[in-house]
Coordinates of C-alpha atoms and ligand atoms in Angstrom, one line a residue:
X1 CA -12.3 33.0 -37.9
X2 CA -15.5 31.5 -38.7
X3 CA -14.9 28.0 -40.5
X4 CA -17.8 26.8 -43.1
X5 CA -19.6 23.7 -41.1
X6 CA -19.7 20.5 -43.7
X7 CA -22.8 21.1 -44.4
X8 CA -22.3 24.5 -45.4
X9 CA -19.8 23.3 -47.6
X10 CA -21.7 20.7 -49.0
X11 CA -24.8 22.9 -50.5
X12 CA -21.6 25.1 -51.9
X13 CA -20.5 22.8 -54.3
X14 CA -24.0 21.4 -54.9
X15 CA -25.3 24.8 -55.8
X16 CA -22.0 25.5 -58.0
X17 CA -22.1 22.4 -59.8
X18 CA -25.6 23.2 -60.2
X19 CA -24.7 26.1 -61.7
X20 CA -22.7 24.5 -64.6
X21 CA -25.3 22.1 -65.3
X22 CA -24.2 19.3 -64.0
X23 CA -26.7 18.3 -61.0
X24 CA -28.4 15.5 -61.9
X25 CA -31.1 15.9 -59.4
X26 CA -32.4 18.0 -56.6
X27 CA -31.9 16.8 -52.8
X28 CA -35.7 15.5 -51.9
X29 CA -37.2 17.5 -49.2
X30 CA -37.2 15.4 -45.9
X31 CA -40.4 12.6 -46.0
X32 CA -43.4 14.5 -43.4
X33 CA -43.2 12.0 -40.4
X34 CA -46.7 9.6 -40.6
X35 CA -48.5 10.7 -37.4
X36 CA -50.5 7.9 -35.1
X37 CA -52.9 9.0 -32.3
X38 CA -54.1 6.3 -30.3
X39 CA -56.8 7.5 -28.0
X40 CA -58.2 5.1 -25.3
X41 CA -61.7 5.9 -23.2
X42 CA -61.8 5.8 -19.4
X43 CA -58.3 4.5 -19.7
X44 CA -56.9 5.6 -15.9
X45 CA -53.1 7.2 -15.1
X46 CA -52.3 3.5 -13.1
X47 CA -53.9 1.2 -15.5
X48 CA -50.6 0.4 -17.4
X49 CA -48.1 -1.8 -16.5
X50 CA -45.7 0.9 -17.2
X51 CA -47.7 3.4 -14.6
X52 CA -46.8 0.8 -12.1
X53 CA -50.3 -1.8 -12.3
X54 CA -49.2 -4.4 -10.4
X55 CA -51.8 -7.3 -12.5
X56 CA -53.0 -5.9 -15.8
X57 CA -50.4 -6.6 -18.6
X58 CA -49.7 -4.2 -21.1
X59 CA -46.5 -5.3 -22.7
X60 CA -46.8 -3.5 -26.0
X61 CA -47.8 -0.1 -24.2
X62 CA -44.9 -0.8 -22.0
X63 CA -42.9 -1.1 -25.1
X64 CA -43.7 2.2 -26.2
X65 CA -42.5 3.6 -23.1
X66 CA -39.5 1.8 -22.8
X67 CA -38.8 2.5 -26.8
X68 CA -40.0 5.9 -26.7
X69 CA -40.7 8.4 -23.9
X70 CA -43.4 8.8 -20.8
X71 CA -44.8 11.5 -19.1
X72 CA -46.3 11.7 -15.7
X73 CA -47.7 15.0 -15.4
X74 CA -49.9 15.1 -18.4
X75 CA -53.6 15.9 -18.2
X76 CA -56.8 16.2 -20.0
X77 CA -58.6 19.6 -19.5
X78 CA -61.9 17.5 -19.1
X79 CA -62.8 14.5 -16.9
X80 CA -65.3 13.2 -19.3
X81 CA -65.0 12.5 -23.2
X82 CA -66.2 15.1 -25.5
X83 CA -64.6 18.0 -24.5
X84 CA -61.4 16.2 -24.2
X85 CA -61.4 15.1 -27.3
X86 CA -62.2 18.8 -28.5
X87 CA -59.0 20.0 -27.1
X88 CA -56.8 17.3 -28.6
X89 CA -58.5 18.1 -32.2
X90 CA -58.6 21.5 -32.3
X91 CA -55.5 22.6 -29.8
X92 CA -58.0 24.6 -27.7
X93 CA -59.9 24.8 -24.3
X94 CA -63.0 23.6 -25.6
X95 CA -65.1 26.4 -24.2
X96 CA -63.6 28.5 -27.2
X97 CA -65.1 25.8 -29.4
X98 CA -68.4 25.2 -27.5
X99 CA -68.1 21.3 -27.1
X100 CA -68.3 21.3 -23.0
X101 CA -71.2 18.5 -22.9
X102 CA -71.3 15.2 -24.3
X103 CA -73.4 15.5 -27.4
X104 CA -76.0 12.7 -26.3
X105 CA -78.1 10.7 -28.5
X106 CA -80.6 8.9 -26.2
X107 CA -80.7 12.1 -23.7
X108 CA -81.2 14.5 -26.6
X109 CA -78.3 16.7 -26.5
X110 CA -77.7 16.5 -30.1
X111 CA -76.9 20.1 -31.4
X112 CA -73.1 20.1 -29.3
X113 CA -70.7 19.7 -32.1
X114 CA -67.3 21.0 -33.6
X115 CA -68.5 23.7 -35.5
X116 CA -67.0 24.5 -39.0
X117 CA -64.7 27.6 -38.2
X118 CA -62.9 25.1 -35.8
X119 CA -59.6 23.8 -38.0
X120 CA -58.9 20.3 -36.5
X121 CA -56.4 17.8 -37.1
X122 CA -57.6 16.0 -39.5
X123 CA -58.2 19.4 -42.0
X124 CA -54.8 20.6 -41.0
X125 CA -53.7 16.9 -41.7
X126 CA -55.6 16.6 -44.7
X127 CA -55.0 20.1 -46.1
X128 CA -50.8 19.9 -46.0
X129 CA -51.7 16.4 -48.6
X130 CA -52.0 13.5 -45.7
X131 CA -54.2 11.0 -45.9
X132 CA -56.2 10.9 -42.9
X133 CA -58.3 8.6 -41.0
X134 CA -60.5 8.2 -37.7
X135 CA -60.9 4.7 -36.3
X136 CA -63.4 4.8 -33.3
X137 CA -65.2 7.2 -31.0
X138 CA -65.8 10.2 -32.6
X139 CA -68.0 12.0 -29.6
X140 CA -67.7 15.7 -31.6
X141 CA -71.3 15.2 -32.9
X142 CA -73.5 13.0 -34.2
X143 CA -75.7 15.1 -36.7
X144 CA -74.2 15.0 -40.4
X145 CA -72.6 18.6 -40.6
X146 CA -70.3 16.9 -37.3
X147 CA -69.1 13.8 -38.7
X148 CA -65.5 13.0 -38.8
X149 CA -65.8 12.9 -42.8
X150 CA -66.7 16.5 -43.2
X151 CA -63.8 17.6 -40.7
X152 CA -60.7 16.6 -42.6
X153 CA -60.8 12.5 -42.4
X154 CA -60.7 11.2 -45.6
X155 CA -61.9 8.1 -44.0
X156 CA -64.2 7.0 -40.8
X157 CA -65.0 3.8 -39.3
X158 CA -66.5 4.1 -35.9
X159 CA -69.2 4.6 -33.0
X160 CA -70.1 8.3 -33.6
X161 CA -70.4 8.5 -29.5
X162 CA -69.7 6.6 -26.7
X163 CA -70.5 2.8 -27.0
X164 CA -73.1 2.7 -23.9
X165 CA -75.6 5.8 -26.1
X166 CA -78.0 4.8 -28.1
X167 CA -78.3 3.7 -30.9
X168 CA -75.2 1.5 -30.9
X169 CA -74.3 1.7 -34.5
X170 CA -71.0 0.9 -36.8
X171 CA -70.5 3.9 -39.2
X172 CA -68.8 3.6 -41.8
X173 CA -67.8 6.7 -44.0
X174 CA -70.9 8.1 -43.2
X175 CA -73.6 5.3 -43.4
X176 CA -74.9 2.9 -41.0
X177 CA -72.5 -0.6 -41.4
X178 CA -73.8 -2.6 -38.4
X179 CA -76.6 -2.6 -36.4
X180 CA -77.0 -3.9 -34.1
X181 CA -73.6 -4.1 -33.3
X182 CA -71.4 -7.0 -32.2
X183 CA -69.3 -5.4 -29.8
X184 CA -66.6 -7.8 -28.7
X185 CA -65.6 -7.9 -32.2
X186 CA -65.1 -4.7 -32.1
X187 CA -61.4 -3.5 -31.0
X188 CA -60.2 -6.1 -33.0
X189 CA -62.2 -4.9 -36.6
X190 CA -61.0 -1.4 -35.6
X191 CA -57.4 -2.6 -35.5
X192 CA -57.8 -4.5 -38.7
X193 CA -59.0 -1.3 -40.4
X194 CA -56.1 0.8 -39.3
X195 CA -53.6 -1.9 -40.6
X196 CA -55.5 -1.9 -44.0
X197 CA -55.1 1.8 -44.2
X198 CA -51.5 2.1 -43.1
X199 CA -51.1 -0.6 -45.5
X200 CA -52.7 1.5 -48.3
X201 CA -50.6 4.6 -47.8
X202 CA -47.3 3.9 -50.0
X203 CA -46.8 7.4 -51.7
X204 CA -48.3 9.8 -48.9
X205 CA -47.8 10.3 -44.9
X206 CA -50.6 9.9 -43.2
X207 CA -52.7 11.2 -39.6
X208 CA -54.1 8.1 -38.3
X209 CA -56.4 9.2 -35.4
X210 CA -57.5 6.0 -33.4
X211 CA -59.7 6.7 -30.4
X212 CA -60.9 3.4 -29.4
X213 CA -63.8 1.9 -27.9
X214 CA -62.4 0.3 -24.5
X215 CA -62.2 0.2 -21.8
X216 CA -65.0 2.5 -21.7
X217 CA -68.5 0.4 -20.1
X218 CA -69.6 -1.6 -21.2
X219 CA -66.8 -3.4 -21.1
X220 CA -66.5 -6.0 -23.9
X221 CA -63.6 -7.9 -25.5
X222 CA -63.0 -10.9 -28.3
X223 CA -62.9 -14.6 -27.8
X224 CA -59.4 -14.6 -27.9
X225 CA -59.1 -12.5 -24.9
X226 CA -62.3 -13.1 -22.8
X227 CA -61.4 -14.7 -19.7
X228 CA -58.0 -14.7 -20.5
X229 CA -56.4 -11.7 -18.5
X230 CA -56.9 -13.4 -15.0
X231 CA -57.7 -9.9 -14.1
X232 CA -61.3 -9.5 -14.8
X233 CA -63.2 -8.3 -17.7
X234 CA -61.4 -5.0 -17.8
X235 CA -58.0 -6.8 -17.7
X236 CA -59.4 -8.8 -20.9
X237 CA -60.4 -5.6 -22.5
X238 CA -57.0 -3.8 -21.7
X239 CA -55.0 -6.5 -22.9
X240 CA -57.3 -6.7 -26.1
X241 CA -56.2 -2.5 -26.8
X242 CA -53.1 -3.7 -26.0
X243 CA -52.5 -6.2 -28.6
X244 CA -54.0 -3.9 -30.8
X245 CA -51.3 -1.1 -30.4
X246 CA -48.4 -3.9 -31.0
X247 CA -50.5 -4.8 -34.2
X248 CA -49.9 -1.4 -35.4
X249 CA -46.2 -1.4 -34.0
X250 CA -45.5 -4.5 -36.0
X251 CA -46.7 -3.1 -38.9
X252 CA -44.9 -0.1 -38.9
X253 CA -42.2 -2.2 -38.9
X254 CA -42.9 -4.5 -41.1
X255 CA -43.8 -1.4 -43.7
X256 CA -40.3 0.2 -42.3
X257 CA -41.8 2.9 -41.4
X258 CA -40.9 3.1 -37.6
X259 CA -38.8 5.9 -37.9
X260 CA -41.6 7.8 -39.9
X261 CA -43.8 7.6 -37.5
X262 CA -44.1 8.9 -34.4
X263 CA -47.0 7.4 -32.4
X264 CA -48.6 9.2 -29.0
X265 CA -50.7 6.8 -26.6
X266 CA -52.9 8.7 -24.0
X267 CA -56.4 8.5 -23.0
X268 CA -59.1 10.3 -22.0
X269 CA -60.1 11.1 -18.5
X270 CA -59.6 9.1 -16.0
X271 CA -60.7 5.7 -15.0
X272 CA -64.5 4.8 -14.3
X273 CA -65.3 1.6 -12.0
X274 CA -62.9 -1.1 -12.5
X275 CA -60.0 1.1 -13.6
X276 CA -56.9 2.6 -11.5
X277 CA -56.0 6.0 -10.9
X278 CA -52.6 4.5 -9.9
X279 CA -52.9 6.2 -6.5
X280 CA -54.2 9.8 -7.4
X281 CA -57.9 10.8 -5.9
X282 CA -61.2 10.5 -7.7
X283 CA -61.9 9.1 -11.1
X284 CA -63.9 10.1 -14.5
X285 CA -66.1 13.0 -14.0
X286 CA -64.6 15.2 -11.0
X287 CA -61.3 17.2 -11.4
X288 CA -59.6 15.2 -8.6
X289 CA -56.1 13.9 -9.7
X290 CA -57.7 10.8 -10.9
X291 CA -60.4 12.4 -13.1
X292 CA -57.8 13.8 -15.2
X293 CA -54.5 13.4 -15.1
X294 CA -53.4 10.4 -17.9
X295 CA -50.9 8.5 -19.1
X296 CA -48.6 10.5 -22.1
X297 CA -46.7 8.0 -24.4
X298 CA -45.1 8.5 -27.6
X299 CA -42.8 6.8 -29.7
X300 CA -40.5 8.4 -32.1
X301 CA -37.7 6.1 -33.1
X302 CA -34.2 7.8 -33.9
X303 CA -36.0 11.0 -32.6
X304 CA -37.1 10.8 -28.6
X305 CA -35.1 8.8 -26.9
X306 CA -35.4 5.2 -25.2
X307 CA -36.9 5.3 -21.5
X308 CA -37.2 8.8 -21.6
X309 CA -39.3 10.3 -19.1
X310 CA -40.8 13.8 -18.2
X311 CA -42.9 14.9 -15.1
X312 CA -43.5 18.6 -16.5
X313 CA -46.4 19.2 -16.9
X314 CA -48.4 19.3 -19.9
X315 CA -51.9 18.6 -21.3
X316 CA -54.3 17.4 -24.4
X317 CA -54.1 20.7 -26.6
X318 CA -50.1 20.2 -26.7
X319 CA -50.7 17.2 -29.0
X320 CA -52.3 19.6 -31.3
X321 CA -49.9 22.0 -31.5
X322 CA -46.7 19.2 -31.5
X323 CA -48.1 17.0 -34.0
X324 CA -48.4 20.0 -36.3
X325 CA -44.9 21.2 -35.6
X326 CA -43.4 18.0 -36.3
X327 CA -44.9 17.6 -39.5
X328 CA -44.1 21.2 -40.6
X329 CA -47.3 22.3 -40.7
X330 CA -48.1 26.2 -39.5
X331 CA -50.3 26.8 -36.6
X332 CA -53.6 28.9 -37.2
X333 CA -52.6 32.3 -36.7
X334 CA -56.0 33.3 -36.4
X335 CA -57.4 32.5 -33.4
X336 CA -56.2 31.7 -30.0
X337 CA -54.4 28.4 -29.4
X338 CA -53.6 27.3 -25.4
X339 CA -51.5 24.0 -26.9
X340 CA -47.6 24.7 -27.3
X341 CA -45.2 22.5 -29.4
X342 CA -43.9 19.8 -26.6
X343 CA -41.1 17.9 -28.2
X344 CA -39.1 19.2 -26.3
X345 CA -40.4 17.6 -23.5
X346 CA -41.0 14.4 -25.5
X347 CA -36.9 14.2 -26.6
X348 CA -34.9 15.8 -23.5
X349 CA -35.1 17.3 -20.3
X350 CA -37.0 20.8 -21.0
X351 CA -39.1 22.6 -18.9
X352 CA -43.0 22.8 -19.5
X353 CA -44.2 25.1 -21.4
X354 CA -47.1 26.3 -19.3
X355 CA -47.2 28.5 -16.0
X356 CA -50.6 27.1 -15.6
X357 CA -52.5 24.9 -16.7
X358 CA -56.5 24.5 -16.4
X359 CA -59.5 21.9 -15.8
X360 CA -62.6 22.6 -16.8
X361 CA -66.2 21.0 -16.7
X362 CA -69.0 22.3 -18.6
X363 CA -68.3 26.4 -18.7
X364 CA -67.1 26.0 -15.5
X365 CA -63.1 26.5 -14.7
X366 CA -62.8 23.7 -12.0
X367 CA -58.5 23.3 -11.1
X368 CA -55.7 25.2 -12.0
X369 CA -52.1 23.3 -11.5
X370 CA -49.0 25.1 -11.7
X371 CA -45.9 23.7 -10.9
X372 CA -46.0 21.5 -7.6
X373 CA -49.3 23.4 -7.0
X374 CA -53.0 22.8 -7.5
X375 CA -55.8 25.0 -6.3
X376 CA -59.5 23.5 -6.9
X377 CA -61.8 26.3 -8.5
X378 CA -64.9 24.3 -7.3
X379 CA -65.7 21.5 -4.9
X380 CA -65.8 18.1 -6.3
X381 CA -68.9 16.2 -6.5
X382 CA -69.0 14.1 -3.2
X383 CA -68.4 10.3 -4.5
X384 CA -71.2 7.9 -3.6
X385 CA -69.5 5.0 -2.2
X386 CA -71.2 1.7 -3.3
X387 CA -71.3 -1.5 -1.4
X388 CA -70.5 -4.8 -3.1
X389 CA -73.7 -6.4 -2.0
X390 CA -75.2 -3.9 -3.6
X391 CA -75.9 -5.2 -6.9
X392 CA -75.5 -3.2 -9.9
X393 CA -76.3 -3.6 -13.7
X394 CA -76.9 -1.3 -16.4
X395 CA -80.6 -0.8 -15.9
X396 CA -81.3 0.1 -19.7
X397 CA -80.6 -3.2 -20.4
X398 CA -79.1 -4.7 -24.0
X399 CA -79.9 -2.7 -26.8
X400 CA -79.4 -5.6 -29.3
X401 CA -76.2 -7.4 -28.5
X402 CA -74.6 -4.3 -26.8
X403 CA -73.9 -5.4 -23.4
X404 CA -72.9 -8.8 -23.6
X405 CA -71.4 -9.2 -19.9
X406 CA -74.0 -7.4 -17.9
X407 CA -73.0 -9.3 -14.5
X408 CA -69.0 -9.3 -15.5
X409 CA -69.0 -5.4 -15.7
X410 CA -67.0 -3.8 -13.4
X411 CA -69.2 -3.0 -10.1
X412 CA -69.5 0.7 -8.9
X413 CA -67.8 -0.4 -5.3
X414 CA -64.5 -1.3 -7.4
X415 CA -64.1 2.5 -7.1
X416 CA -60.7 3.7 -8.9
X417 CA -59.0 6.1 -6.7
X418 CA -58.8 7.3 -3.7
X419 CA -61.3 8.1 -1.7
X420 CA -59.6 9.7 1.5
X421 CA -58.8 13.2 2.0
X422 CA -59.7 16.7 3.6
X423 CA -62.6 17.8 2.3
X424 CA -62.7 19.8 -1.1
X425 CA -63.6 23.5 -1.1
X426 CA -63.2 25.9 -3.7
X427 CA -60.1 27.3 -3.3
X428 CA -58.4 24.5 -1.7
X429 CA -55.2 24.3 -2.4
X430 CA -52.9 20.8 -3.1
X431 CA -48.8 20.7 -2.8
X432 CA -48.5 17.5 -5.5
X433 CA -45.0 16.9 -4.9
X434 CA -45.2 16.0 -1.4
X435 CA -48.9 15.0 -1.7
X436 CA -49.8 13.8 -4.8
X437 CA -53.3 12.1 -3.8
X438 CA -54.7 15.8 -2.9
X439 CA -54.9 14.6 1.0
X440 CA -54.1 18.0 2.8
X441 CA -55.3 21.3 1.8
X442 CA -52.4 23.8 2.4
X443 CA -54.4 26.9 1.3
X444 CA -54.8 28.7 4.6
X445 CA -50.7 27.8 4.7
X446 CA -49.6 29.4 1.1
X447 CA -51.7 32.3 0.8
X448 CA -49.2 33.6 -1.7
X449 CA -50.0 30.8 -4.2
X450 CA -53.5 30.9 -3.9
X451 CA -53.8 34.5 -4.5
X452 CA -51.3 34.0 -7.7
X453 CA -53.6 30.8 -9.1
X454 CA -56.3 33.0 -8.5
X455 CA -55.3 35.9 -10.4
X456 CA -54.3 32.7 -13.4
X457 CA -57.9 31.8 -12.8
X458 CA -59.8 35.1 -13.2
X459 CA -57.6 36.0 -16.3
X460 CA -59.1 32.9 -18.1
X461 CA -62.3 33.2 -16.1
X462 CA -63.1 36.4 -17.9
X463 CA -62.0 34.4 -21.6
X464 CA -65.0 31.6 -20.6
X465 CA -67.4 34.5 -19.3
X466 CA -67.3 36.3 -22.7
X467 CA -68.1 33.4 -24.2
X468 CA -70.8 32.4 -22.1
X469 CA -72.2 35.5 -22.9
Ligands
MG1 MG1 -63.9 8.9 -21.8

């Protein structure tokens, strides 16, 4: 016989006594979970101490994964910054939304932009009565119909581009705050902001999207933290982020908020000079291992478990789609949306959602990886391998006080990944899970896997082709 559960039970009598008058009050509906993003540039899949660096410390990133959950399969679907960030804000490849290039002040690419009919996170955010906020690097356009204010954020404070483009400017809302700008304050005015604002929200959740400034070049960090790392100026600038992600972790805290909250860590692309793939091959800007795959952390206290860890595979758009569900928001059911709900993966031991998952680079599909299998669409750019005695500096030179380490930036031969390997064709094909630094192409081996990738590929293919149209 079936036996009423307690709960069952309980909304029984509630609803009788209801009935007769004498409920006092309604149950409130569950609090919507407060929603952090924090969104690092350039930041590589080995850089954290928790990825296995063996010298830059990262305690408070480490924290989160040993608090919360890790994933080692996760990847960005671009291994530069704009498009990236246009999956992870709209839940989409960003050929459906047309941001493939980096809009580009001081090259003059400055018509790329989300467009309007594009329903981001911060006006899905916004729209179910959040508060919302970007802190940082906007890089989805710089011309006013782009800005982060007229896309959902209630608030901005930020670079609206990447922090080498000029002009290097603070903006805040949507005027000019600083220029020119004092950047190894910067990281730490950012983090001050986002405590102010958590700080403000007492009677509303809140989307608090925080793509920072470091440790994308030029690299830059505050007197408390220059010099201090031992591990160069990109050390000083990690450990700068990182102190900034236990500021916001102490808050939470403080506010008791932690287990409102549930706070994702990722970056990205992968590393540029300086940085650490952790092992994988390339770095930012080719579709190597080390171009795009990036550290996944979230925190979720009460909800994902402590030292969790996932290697299925997953990627940007998923944070889209999971930060909605978790917040009980619908998906648009208008359009096409390649980001599924992860939790799952973030809180047990599920399967990926994904047969397949893509890499793209302009309007070009340029990897597929599906299971233990990756199959290059395109051949990677051939690196240019740089001697130290070669000596390097930003040739544009300061723009103000931009650059204020030109010598102590990391030097193009402190190349990030690795740089050995048969050489890249399309169609090459990659086992990962015996050779996950892309070392020997298999393809004339597994013909049955490259003709199924391809058949994943020209599906999609034809999807970016219509567009391109
Ligand atoms: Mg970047």
């Amino acid at each position: 016989m079936h036996k009423p559960t307690l709960s069952w039970t309980l909304s029984f009598f509630c609803a009788l006594a209801c009935c007769q008058g004498t409920c006092l009050h309604a149950a409130a509906p569950p609090a919507k979970p407060n929603i952090v993003v924090i969104f690092a540039d350039d930041l590589g899949w080995g850089d954290l101490g928790c990825y296995g660096h063996p010298k830059f410390k990262t305690p408070n990133l480490d924290r989160i994964a040993a608090e919360g959950v890790r994933l080692t399969n996760f990847y960005s679907t671009c291994p530069y910054c704009a498009p990236s960030r246009a999956s992870l804000l709209t839940g989409r490849y960003q050929f459906r939304s047309g941001v493939t290039r980096n809009p580009t002040p001081d090259a003059g690419i400055n018509d790329v932009g989300v467009p309007a009919s594009e329903i981001t996170l911060g006006e899905a955010f916004h729209a179910a009565g959040y508060r919302t906020i970007c802190i940082g690097k906007w890089h989805l356009g710089h011309k006013p119909e782009f800005y982060p204010t007229r896309h959902g954020f209630d608030e901005y404070l930020g670079i609206l581009y990447s922090n080498d483009m000029r002009p290097v400017q603070l903006i805040d809302g949507e005027k000019v705050a600083e220029y020119p700008l004092v950047q190894a304050t910067l990281t730490k005015r950012y983090t001050e902001r986002a405590l102010d604002f958590i700080r403000r929200q007492k009677d509303r959740p809140f989307f608090l999207y925080f793509p920072q400034a470091m440790p994308h070049k030029p690299l830059a960090a505050s007197e408390a933290f220059y010099k201090k790392s031992g591990a160069g100026l990109y050390g000083d600038a990690l450990a700068e982020l990182d102190w900034s992600v236990g500021q916001i972790l102490a808050t939470l805290k403080e506010l008791g908020l932690d287990e409102r909250t549930l706070v994702f860590f990722t970056s990205d692309n992968g590393p540029w000079y300086g940085g650490s793939t952790g092992g994988l091959r390339g770095m930012k800007g080719n579709c190597w291992e080390g171009g795009i795959r990036v550290p996944l952390l979230a925190r979720w206290p009460g909800k994902i478990p402590p030292g969790h860890v996932s290697h299925e595979i997953a990627m940007m758009p998923d944070l889209y789609a999971t930060a909605l569900a978790v917040a009980g928001i619908p998906l648009p059911n208008d359009r096409v949306l390649d980001g599924k709900n992860i939790l799952p993966l973030l809180t047990s031991n599920a399967p990926s959602p994904h047969e397949a998952i893509f890499s793209m680079q302009a309007m070009r599909l340029n990897a597929i990886r599906s299971g233990p299998w990756k199959l290059h669409l395109q051949p990677p750019p051939k690196p240019r391998i740089w001697k130290p005695e070669e000596r390097w500096i930003d040739p544009r030179g300061p723009d103000g006080v931009t650059i204020l380490a030109p010598y102590e930036q990391a030097h193009p031969s402190e190349y990030p990944g690795v740089l050995t390997g048969d050489e890249t064709k399309a169609f090459s094909l990659f086992d990962l899970a015996t050779d996950p630094s892309e070392q020997h192409d298999v393809a004339g081996k597994h013909p049955e896997v490259v003709a199924r990738l391809k058949a994943f590929y020209e599906r999609m293919n034809e999807q970016v082709g219509a567009l391109a149209r």
